[in-house]
């Protein structure tokens, strides 16, 4: 293979690579690494002041610790449920564990509602319309498999 042919192959390869690179760069939609956290989106959409952001951080810290406790309780109950599968006649035990999981999940949802009520209480009257608009997007905002709603502001 002579030098010219080698250089032509290298140039063609680089052009193809650059074309693919430009294609991916120009694609619309959020990219995994560029997706903003729910905390950032909520703070921005509600136009929180520095003081409100500090209070919001404290709320998040308390909420996360309670959420971790409940999530761990759910995981432990699921493990217990699956560990009892080999026990014959354990339907009553399964029902009891499933009720524990259900109660913990319900408690988690109530905790989330309470957390957002606490966030609402941080809002000034002028921010309540923004909060109400945000509340319609909350399920999408925390959906790990979907996309965040676009920021309106």
Short mmCIF file of N, CA and C in Angstrom, two decimals:
data_model
loop_
_atom_site.label_atom_id
_atom_site.label_comp_id
_atom_site.label_asym_id
_atom_site.label_seq_id
_atom_site.Cartn_x
_atom_site.Cartn_y
_atom_site.Cartn_z
N UNK A 1 0.86 -1.17 0.00
CA UNK A 1 0.00 0.00 0.00
C UNK A 1 0.90 1.24 0.00
N UNK A 2 0.68 2.14 -0.92
CA UNK A 2 1.52 3.34 -0.96
C UNK A 2 0.97 4.40 -0.01
N UNK A 3 1.77 5.46 0.17
CA UNK A 3 1.42 6.50 1.13
C UNK A 3 0.13 7.22 0.76
N UNK A 4 -0.08 7.49 -0.50
CA UNK A 4 -1.28 8.21 -0.92
C UNK A 4 -2.55 7.43 -0.57
N UNK A 5 -2.55 6.16 -0.87
CA UNK A 5 -3.72 5.33 -0.57
C UNK A 5 -3.96 5.30 0.94
N UNK A 6 -2.92 5.18 1.73
CA UNK A 6 -3.01 5.15 3.19
C UNK A 6 -3.63 6.46 3.70
N UNK A 7 -3.16 7.60 3.18
CA UNK A 7 -3.68 8.90 3.61
C UNK A 7 -5.15 9.08 3.20
N UNK A 8 -5.51 8.60 2.03
CA UNK A 8 -6.90 8.69 1.57
C UNK A 8 -7.81 7.89 2.50
N UNK A 9 -7.39 6.70 2.89
CA UNK A 9 -8.20 5.87 3.80
C UNK A 9 -8.34 6.56 5.16
N UNK A 10 -7.25 7.13 5.67
CA UNK A 10 -7.29 7.85 6.95
C UNK A 10 -8.23 9.05 6.85
N UNK A 11 -8.14 9.81 5.78
CA UNK A 11 -8.99 10.99 5.61
C UNK A 11 -10.46 10.59 5.53
N UNK A 12 -10.77 9.57 4.77
CA UNK A 12 -12.16 9.09 4.65
C UNK A 12 -12.67 8.63 6.02
N UNK A 13 -11.84 7.90 6.76
CA UNK A 13 -12.23 7.46 8.10
C UNK A 13 -12.51 8.62 9.02
N UNK A 14 -11.66 9.64 8.98
CA UNK A 14 -11.87 10.82 9.83
C UNK A 14 -13.13 11.58 9.43
N UNK A 15 -13.40 11.68 8.14
CA UNK A 15 -14.62 12.36 7.68
C UNK A 15 -15.87 11.62 8.17
N UNK A 16 -15.84 10.29 8.07
CA UNK A 16 -16.98 9.50 8.55
C UNK A 16 -17.16 9.70 10.06
N UNK A 17 -16.06 9.63 10.80
CA UNK A 17 -16.12 9.82 12.25
C UNK A 17 -16.67 11.20 12.58
N UNK A 18 -16.18 12.25 11.89
CA UNK A 18 -16.68 13.60 12.15
C UNK A 18 -18.16 13.73 11.81
N UNK A 19 -18.59 13.10 10.74
CA UNK A 19 -20.01 13.13 10.37
C UNK A 19 -20.88 12.50 11.45
N UNK A 20 -20.46 11.36 11.96
CA UNK A 20 -21.20 10.70 13.04
C UNK A 20 -21.20 11.59 14.29
N UNK A 21 -20.05 12.17 14.61
CA UNK A 21 -19.92 13.04 15.78
C UNK A 21 -20.87 14.23 15.67
N UNK A 22 -20.90 14.90 14.52
CA UNK A 22 -21.79 16.05 14.31
C UNK A 22 -23.24 15.61 14.42
N UNK A 23 -23.58 14.46 13.90
CA UNK A 23 -24.95 13.95 13.98
C UNK A 23 -25.40 13.84 15.43
N UNK A 24 -24.59 13.23 16.28
CA UNK A 24 -24.96 13.04 17.68
C UNK A 24 -24.98 14.36 18.45
N UNK A 25 -24.12 15.27 18.11
CA UNK A 25 -24.08 16.56 18.80
C UNK A 25 -25.33 17.37 18.49
N UNK A 26 -25.82 17.28 17.27
CA UNK A 26 -26.96 18.12 16.86
C UNK A 26 -28.31 17.51 17.20
N UNK A 27 -28.35 16.32 17.76
CA UNK A 27 -29.63 15.70 18.12
C UNK A 27 -30.29 16.49 19.23
N UNK A 28 -31.62 16.62 19.17
CA UNK A 28 -32.36 17.36 20.18
C UNK A 28 -32.70 16.44 21.34
N UNK A 29 -33.09 17.06 22.44
CA UNK A 29 -33.50 16.30 23.61
C UNK A 29 -32.40 16.25 24.65
N UNK A 30 -32.81 15.92 25.87
CA UNK A 30 -31.83 15.89 26.95
C UNK A 30 -30.87 14.72 26.79
N UNK A 31 -29.65 14.96 27.16
CA UNK A 31 -28.66 13.90 27.17
C UNK A 31 -28.46 13.49 28.61
N UNK A 32 -28.17 12.23 28.84
CA UNK A 32 -28.06 11.72 30.20
C UNK A 32 -27.17 12.57 31.08
N UNK A 33 -26.01 12.93 30.61
CA UNK A 33 -25.08 13.68 31.43
C UNK A 33 -25.48 15.13 31.64
N UNK A 34 -26.38 15.64 30.82
CA UNK A 34 -26.77 17.04 30.89
C UNK A 34 -28.11 17.25 31.58
N UNK A 35 -28.74 16.21 32.01
CA UNK A 35 -30.05 16.29 32.64
C UNK A 35 -29.91 16.95 34.01
N UNK A 36 -30.72 17.97 34.27
CA UNK A 36 -30.65 18.66 35.54
C UNK A 36 -31.37 17.83 36.61
N UNK A 37 -30.93 18.00 37.82
CA UNK A 37 -31.55 17.27 38.93
C UNK A 37 -32.90 17.90 39.24
N UNK A 38 -33.82 17.11 39.84
CA UNK A 38 -35.10 17.68 40.24
C UNK A 38 -34.93 18.88 41.17
N UNK A 39 -33.93 18.82 42.04
CA UNK A 39 -33.67 19.93 42.96
C UNK A 39 -33.40 21.21 42.18
N UNK A 40 -32.56 21.14 41.16
CA UNK A 40 -32.24 22.32 40.36
C UNK A 40 -33.46 22.83 39.60
N UNK A 41 -34.21 21.91 39.05
CA UNK A 41 -35.40 22.29 38.26
C UNK A 41 -36.44 22.96 39.15
N UNK A 42 -36.69 22.37 40.31
CA UNK A 42 -37.69 22.94 41.23
C UNK A 42 -37.26 24.33 41.68
N UNK A 43 -36.01 24.46 42.08
CA UNK A 43 -35.51 25.76 42.53
C UNK A 43 -35.63 26.81 41.44
N UNK A 44 -35.29 26.44 40.23
CA UNK A 44 -35.34 27.39 39.11
C UNK A 44 -36.78 27.74 38.74
N UNK A 45 -37.63 26.72 38.66
CA UNK A 45 -39.02 26.98 38.26
C UNK A 45 -39.77 27.81 39.29
N UNK A 46 -39.38 27.68 40.55
CA UNK A 46 -40.06 28.45 41.60
C UNK A 46 -39.36 29.79 41.87
N UNK A 47 -38.24 30.02 41.18
CA UNK A 47 -37.49 31.27 41.36
C UNK A 47 -37.15 31.52 42.82
N UNK A 48 -36.61 30.50 43.48
CA UNK A 48 -36.27 30.61 44.89
C UNK A 48 -35.14 31.61 45.11
N UNK A 49 -35.26 32.35 46.20
CA UNK A 49 -34.18 33.25 46.63
C UNK A 49 -33.10 32.41 47.31
N UNK A 50 -32.00 33.04 47.67
CA UNK A 50 -30.93 32.31 48.36
C UNK A 50 -31.42 31.75 49.69
N UNK A 51 -32.21 32.54 50.41
CA UNK A 51 -32.75 32.10 51.70
C UNK A 51 -33.69 30.90 51.50
N UNK A 52 -34.55 30.99 50.49
CA UNK A 52 -35.46 29.88 50.20
C UNK A 52 -34.67 28.63 49.80
N UNK A 53 -33.61 28.81 49.01
CA UNK A 53 -32.78 27.67 48.61
C UNK A 53 -32.14 27.00 49.82
N UNK A 54 -31.70 27.79 50.79
CA UNK A 54 -31.10 27.22 52.00
C UNK A 54 -32.15 26.40 52.78
N UNK A 55 -33.35 26.93 52.89
CA UNK A 55 -34.42 26.21 53.57
C UNK A 55 -34.81 24.95 52.79
N UNK A 56 -34.81 25.09 51.48
CA UNK A 56 -35.13 23.96 50.60
C UNK A 56 -34.09 22.84 50.77
N UNK A 57 -32.82 23.21 50.85
CA UNK A 57 -31.75 22.22 51.08
C UNK A 57 -32.00 21.45 52.38
N UNK A 58 -32.39 22.16 53.43
CA UNK A 58 -32.66 21.51 54.72
C UNK A 58 -33.83 20.54 54.59
N UNK A 59 -34.87 20.96 53.87
CA UNK A 59 -36.02 20.07 53.65
C UNK A 59 -35.61 18.81 52.89
N UNK A 60 -34.77 18.99 51.87
CA UNK A 60 -34.30 17.86 51.08
C UNK A 60 -33.53 16.89 51.95
N UNK A 61 -32.67 17.41 52.79
CA UNK A 61 -31.85 16.55 53.66
C UNK A 61 -32.75 15.70 54.58
N UNK A 62 -33.74 16.33 55.20
CA UNK A 62 -34.66 15.58 56.08
C UNK A 62 -35.46 14.56 55.28
N UNK A 63 -35.94 14.99 54.11
CA UNK A 63 -36.76 14.10 53.27
C UNK A 63 -35.97 12.88 52.82
N UNK A 64 -34.74 13.11 52.40
CA UNK A 64 -33.91 11.99 51.92
C UNK A 64 -33.65 10.97 53.01
N UNK A 65 -33.38 11.44 54.22
CA UNK A 65 -33.09 10.49 55.29
C UNK A 65 -34.32 9.63 55.60
N UNK A 66 -35.50 10.24 55.61
CA UNK A 66 -36.73 9.48 55.84
C UNK A 66 -37.02 8.54 54.67
N UNK A 67 -36.77 9.02 53.46
CA UNK A 67 -36.99 8.21 52.26
C UNK A 67 -36.08 6.98 52.25
N UNK A 68 -34.83 7.17 52.63
CA UNK A 68 -33.89 6.05 52.67
C UNK A 68 -34.37 5.00 53.67
N UNK A 69 -34.85 5.44 54.84
CA UNK A 69 -35.36 4.50 55.84
C UNK A 69 -36.51 3.67 55.28
N UNK A 70 -37.47 4.35 54.66
CA UNK A 70 -38.63 3.63 54.11
C UNK A 70 -38.24 2.72 52.95
N UNK A 71 -37.37 3.20 52.10
CA UNK A 71 -36.93 2.40 50.96
C UNK A 71 -36.20 1.14 51.44
N UNK A 72 -35.37 1.30 52.47
CA UNK A 72 -34.68 0.13 53.03
C UNK A 72 -35.66 -0.85 53.66
N UNK A 73 -36.69 -0.33 54.32
CA UNK A 73 -37.71 -1.20 54.91
C UNK A 73 -38.43 -1.99 53.81
N UNK A 74 -38.72 -1.34 52.70
CA UNK A 74 -39.38 -2.02 51.58
C UNK A 74 -38.47 -3.10 51.01
N UNK A 75 -37.19 -2.78 50.84
CA UNK A 75 -36.24 -3.77 50.31
C UNK A 75 -36.12 -4.98 51.24
N UNK A 76 -36.05 -4.72 52.54
CA UNK A 76 -35.95 -5.82 53.51
C UNK A 76 -37.20 -6.69 53.47
N UNK A 77 -38.35 -6.06 53.36
CA UNK A 77 -39.60 -6.83 53.27
C UNK A 77 -39.65 -7.65 51.99
N UNK A 78 -39.20 -7.09 50.90
CA UNK A 78 -39.17 -7.85 49.64
C UNK A 78 -38.23 -9.05 49.76
N UNK A 79 -37.07 -8.81 50.35
CA UNK A 79 -36.14 -9.92 50.54
C UNK A 79 -36.77 -11.01 51.41
N UNK A 80 -37.44 -10.61 52.47
CA UNK A 80 -38.11 -11.58 53.34
C UNK A 80 -39.18 -12.34 52.56
N UNK A 81 -39.92 -11.63 51.73
CA UNK A 81 -40.96 -12.27 50.92
C UNK A 81 -40.36 -13.32 50.00
N UNK A 82 -39.31 -12.97 49.29
CA UNK A 82 -38.71 -13.92 48.36
C UNK A 82 -38.01 -15.07 49.08
N UNK A 83 -37.52 -14.81 50.27
CA UNK A 83 -36.88 -15.88 51.05
C UNK A 83 -37.89 -16.89 51.58
N UNK A 84 -39.16 -16.50 51.66
CA UNK A 84 -40.19 -17.43 52.15
C UNK A 84 -40.84 -18.24 51.04
N UNK A 85 -40.39 -18.06 49.83
CA UNK A 85 -41.02 -18.79 48.71
C UNK A 85 -40.85 -20.30 48.83
N UNK A 86 -39.80 -20.72 49.50
CA UNK A 86 -39.57 -22.17 49.61
C UNK A 86 -40.36 -22.81 50.73
N UNK A 87 -41.05 -22.01 51.54
CA UNK A 87 -41.82 -22.55 52.66
C UNK A 87 -43.21 -22.93 52.15
N UNK A 88 -43.58 -24.19 52.35
CA UNK A 88 -44.91 -24.66 51.95
C UNK A 88 -45.97 -24.08 52.88
N UNK A 89 -47.10 -23.73 52.30
CA UNK A 89 -48.21 -23.24 53.10
C UNK A 89 -47.93 -21.88 53.71
N UNK A 90 -47.13 -21.08 53.06
CA UNK A 90 -46.74 -19.80 53.64
C UNK A 90 -47.55 -18.63 53.08
N UNK A 91 -48.74 -18.91 52.56
CA UNK A 91 -49.55 -17.87 51.95
C UNK A 91 -49.91 -16.78 52.96
N UNK A 92 -50.20 -17.17 54.18
CA UNK A 92 -50.53 -16.18 55.22
C UNK A 92 -49.31 -15.29 55.52
N UNK A 93 -48.14 -15.91 55.56
CA UNK A 93 -46.91 -15.16 55.78
C UNK A 93 -46.66 -14.21 54.60
N UNK A 94 -46.88 -14.70 53.38
CA UNK A 94 -46.72 -13.85 52.19
C UNK A 94 -47.66 -12.65 52.27
N UNK A 95 -48.91 -12.89 52.63
CA UNK A 95 -49.88 -11.80 52.74
C UNK A 95 -49.44 -10.76 53.76
N UNK A 96 -48.91 -11.23 54.88
CA UNK A 96 -48.45 -10.32 55.92
C UNK A 96 -47.29 -9.47 55.44
N UNK A 97 -46.35 -10.08 54.76
CA UNK A 97 -45.19 -9.33 54.25
C UNK A 97 -45.62 -8.36 53.15
N UNK A 98 -46.52 -8.80 52.29
CA UNK A 98 -47.03 -7.92 51.23
C UNK A 98 -47.76 -6.73 51.83
N UNK A 99 -48.51 -6.95 52.91
CA UNK A 99 -49.16 -5.82 53.59
C UNK A 99 -48.13 -4.85 54.16
N UNK A 100 -47.02 -5.37 54.69
CA UNK A 100 -45.95 -4.50 55.18
C UNK A 100 -45.38 -3.66 54.05
N UNK A 101 -45.15 -4.30 52.90
CA UNK A 101 -44.63 -3.57 51.74
C UNK A 101 -45.61 -2.49 51.31
N UNK A 102 -46.89 -2.85 51.24
CA UNK A 102 -47.93 -1.90 50.83
C UNK A 102 -48.00 -0.72 51.78
N UNK A 103 -47.96 -1.00 53.07
CA UNK A 103 -48.02 0.08 54.07
C UNK A 103 -46.80 0.98 53.97
N UNK A 104 -45.63 0.39 53.78
CA UNK A 104 -44.41 1.20 53.65
C UNK A 104 -44.45 2.05 52.38
N UNK A 105 -44.95 1.48 51.30
CA UNK A 105 -45.05 2.24 50.04
C UNK A 105 -46.04 3.39 50.20
N UNK A 106 -47.16 3.13 50.86
CA UNK A 106 -48.14 4.20 51.09
C UNK A 106 -47.53 5.29 51.97
N UNK A 107 -46.78 4.90 52.98
CA UNK A 107 -46.10 5.86 53.85
C UNK A 107 -45.10 6.70 53.05
N UNK A 108 -44.42 6.07 52.12
CA UNK A 108 -43.47 6.78 51.27
C UNK A 108 -44.18 7.83 50.41
N UNK A 109 -45.31 7.46 49.85
CA UNK A 109 -46.07 8.41 49.03
C UNK A 109 -46.58 9.57 49.87
N UNK A 110 -47.06 9.29 51.08
CA UNK A 110 -47.50 10.36 51.98
C UNK A 110 -46.35 11.27 52.38
N UNK A 111 -45.18 10.68 52.57
CA UNK A 111 -43.99 11.45 52.88
C UNK A 111 -43.66 12.41 51.72
N UNK A 112 -43.79 11.92 50.49
CA UNK A 112 -43.53 12.76 49.32
C UNK A 112 -44.52 13.92 49.24
N UNK A 113 -45.80 13.62 49.47
CA UNK A 113 -46.83 14.67 49.46
C UNK A 113 -46.52 15.72 50.52
N UNK A 114 -46.16 15.26 51.70
CA UNK A 114 -45.83 16.17 52.80
C UNK A 114 -44.61 17.03 52.44
N UNK A 115 -43.63 16.41 51.79
CA UNK A 115 -42.43 17.14 51.37
C UNK A 115 -42.80 18.27 50.41
N UNK A 116 -43.68 18.00 49.47
CA UNK A 116 -44.06 19.04 48.53
C UNK A 116 -44.94 20.10 49.16
N UNK A 117 -45.70 19.72 50.17
CA UNK A 117 -46.45 20.72 50.92
C UNK A 117 -45.47 21.64 51.67
N UNK A 118 -44.39 21.06 52.20
CA UNK A 118 -43.36 21.85 52.86
C UNK A 118 -42.69 22.81 51.88
N UNK A 119 -42.43 22.32 50.66
CA UNK A 119 -41.85 23.18 49.63
C UNK A 119 -42.82 24.31 49.31
N UNK A 120 -44.10 23.99 49.21
CA UNK A 120 -45.11 25.01 48.92
C UNK A 120 -45.11 26.07 50.02
N UNK A 121 -44.90 25.65 51.26
CA UNK A 121 -44.91 26.62 52.36
C UNK A 121 -43.72 27.57 52.29
N UNK A 122 -42.66 27.19 51.56
CA UNK A 122 -41.52 28.09 51.37
C UNK A 122 -41.83 29.20 50.37
N UNK A 123 -42.83 28.98 49.54
CA UNK A 123 -43.13 29.91 48.46
C UNK A 123 -43.77 31.19 48.97
N UNK A 124 -43.40 32.28 48.32
CA UNK A 124 -44.05 33.57 48.53
C UNK A 124 -45.37 33.52 47.74
N UNK A 125 -46.31 34.37 48.08
CA UNK A 125 -47.58 34.38 47.32
C UNK A 125 -47.38 34.51 45.80
N UNK A 126 -46.36 35.26 45.40
CA UNK A 126 -46.12 35.45 43.96
C UNK A 126 -45.58 34.19 43.30
N UNK A 127 -45.14 33.22 44.08
CA UNK A 127 -44.57 31.99 43.53
C UNK A 127 -45.58 30.84 43.49
N UNK A 128 -46.76 31.04 44.06
CA UNK A 128 -47.73 29.95 44.16
C UNK A 128 -48.24 29.48 42.80
N UNK A 129 -48.40 30.38 41.85
CA UNK A 129 -48.82 29.96 40.51
C UNK A 129 -47.75 29.06 39.88
N UNK A 130 -46.48 29.42 40.09
CA UNK A 130 -45.39 28.59 39.58
C UNK A 130 -45.40 27.22 40.27
N UNK A 131 -45.68 27.21 41.56
CA UNK A 131 -45.74 25.93 42.28
C UNK A 131 -46.88 25.07 41.74
N UNK A 132 -48.04 25.68 41.50
CA UNK A 132 -49.17 24.92 40.98
C UNK A 132 -48.87 24.33 39.59
N UNK A 133 -48.17 25.09 38.77
CA UNK A 133 -47.76 24.58 37.46
C UNK A 133 -46.76 23.45 37.63
N UNK A 134 -45.84 23.62 38.54
CA UNK A 134 -44.84 22.58 38.82
C UNK A 134 -45.49 21.31 39.34
N UNK A 135 -46.50 21.45 40.18
CA UNK A 135 -47.13 20.27 40.79
C UNK A 135 -47.75 19.35 39.74
N UNK A 136 -48.13 19.91 38.60
CA UNK A 136 -48.68 19.07 37.53
C UNK A 136 -47.59 18.25 36.84
N UNK A 137 -46.32 18.65 37.01
CA UNK A 137 -45.20 17.97 36.37
C UNK A 137 -44.42 17.06 37.31
N UNK A 138 -44.80 16.99 38.57
CA UNK A 138 -43.98 16.29 39.55
C UNK A 138 -43.77 14.81 39.22
N UNK A 139 -44.79 14.14 38.76
CA UNK A 139 -44.63 12.71 38.45
C UNK A 139 -43.59 12.51 37.35
N UNK A 140 -43.62 13.36 36.33
CA UNK A 140 -42.65 13.26 35.24
C UNK A 140 -41.25 13.64 35.73
N UNK A 141 -41.20 14.62 36.62
CA UNK A 141 -39.92 15.12 37.11
C UNK A 141 -39.12 14.05 37.83
N UNK A 142 -39.81 13.16 38.53
CA UNK A 142 -39.13 12.13 39.30
C UNK A 142 -39.18 10.76 38.64
N UNK A 143 -39.65 10.72 37.40
CA UNK A 143 -39.69 9.46 36.65
C UNK A 143 -38.28 9.13 36.19
N UNK A 144 -37.73 8.04 36.69
CA UNK A 144 -36.35 7.68 36.35
C UNK A 144 -36.22 7.15 34.94
N UNK A 145 -37.33 6.78 34.31
CA UNK A 145 -37.25 6.18 32.99
C UNK A 145 -37.68 7.15 31.89
N UNK A 146 -38.28 8.24 32.28
CA UNK A 146 -38.75 9.19 31.28
C UNK A 146 -37.88 10.42 31.22
N UNK A 147 -38.42 11.44 30.61
CA UNK A 147 -37.68 12.68 30.47
C UNK A 147 -38.31 13.73 31.35
N UNK A 148 -37.50 14.68 31.79
CA UNK A 148 -38.02 15.79 32.58
C UNK A 148 -38.86 16.68 31.69
N UNK A 149 -39.88 17.29 32.26
CA UNK A 149 -40.59 18.31 31.47
C UNK A 149 -39.64 19.49 31.24
N UNK A 150 -39.80 20.12 30.13
CA UNK A 150 -38.92 21.25 29.83
C UNK A 150 -39.21 22.38 30.81
N UNK A 151 -38.16 23.10 31.14
CA UNK A 151 -38.35 24.26 32.01
C UNK A 151 -39.19 25.28 31.27
N UNK A 152 -40.14 25.83 31.98
CA UNK A 152 -40.99 26.84 31.36
C UNK A 152 -40.38 28.21 31.48
N UNK A 153 -39.39 28.34 32.36
CA UNK A 153 -38.76 29.65 32.55
C UNK A 153 -37.28 29.51 32.40
#
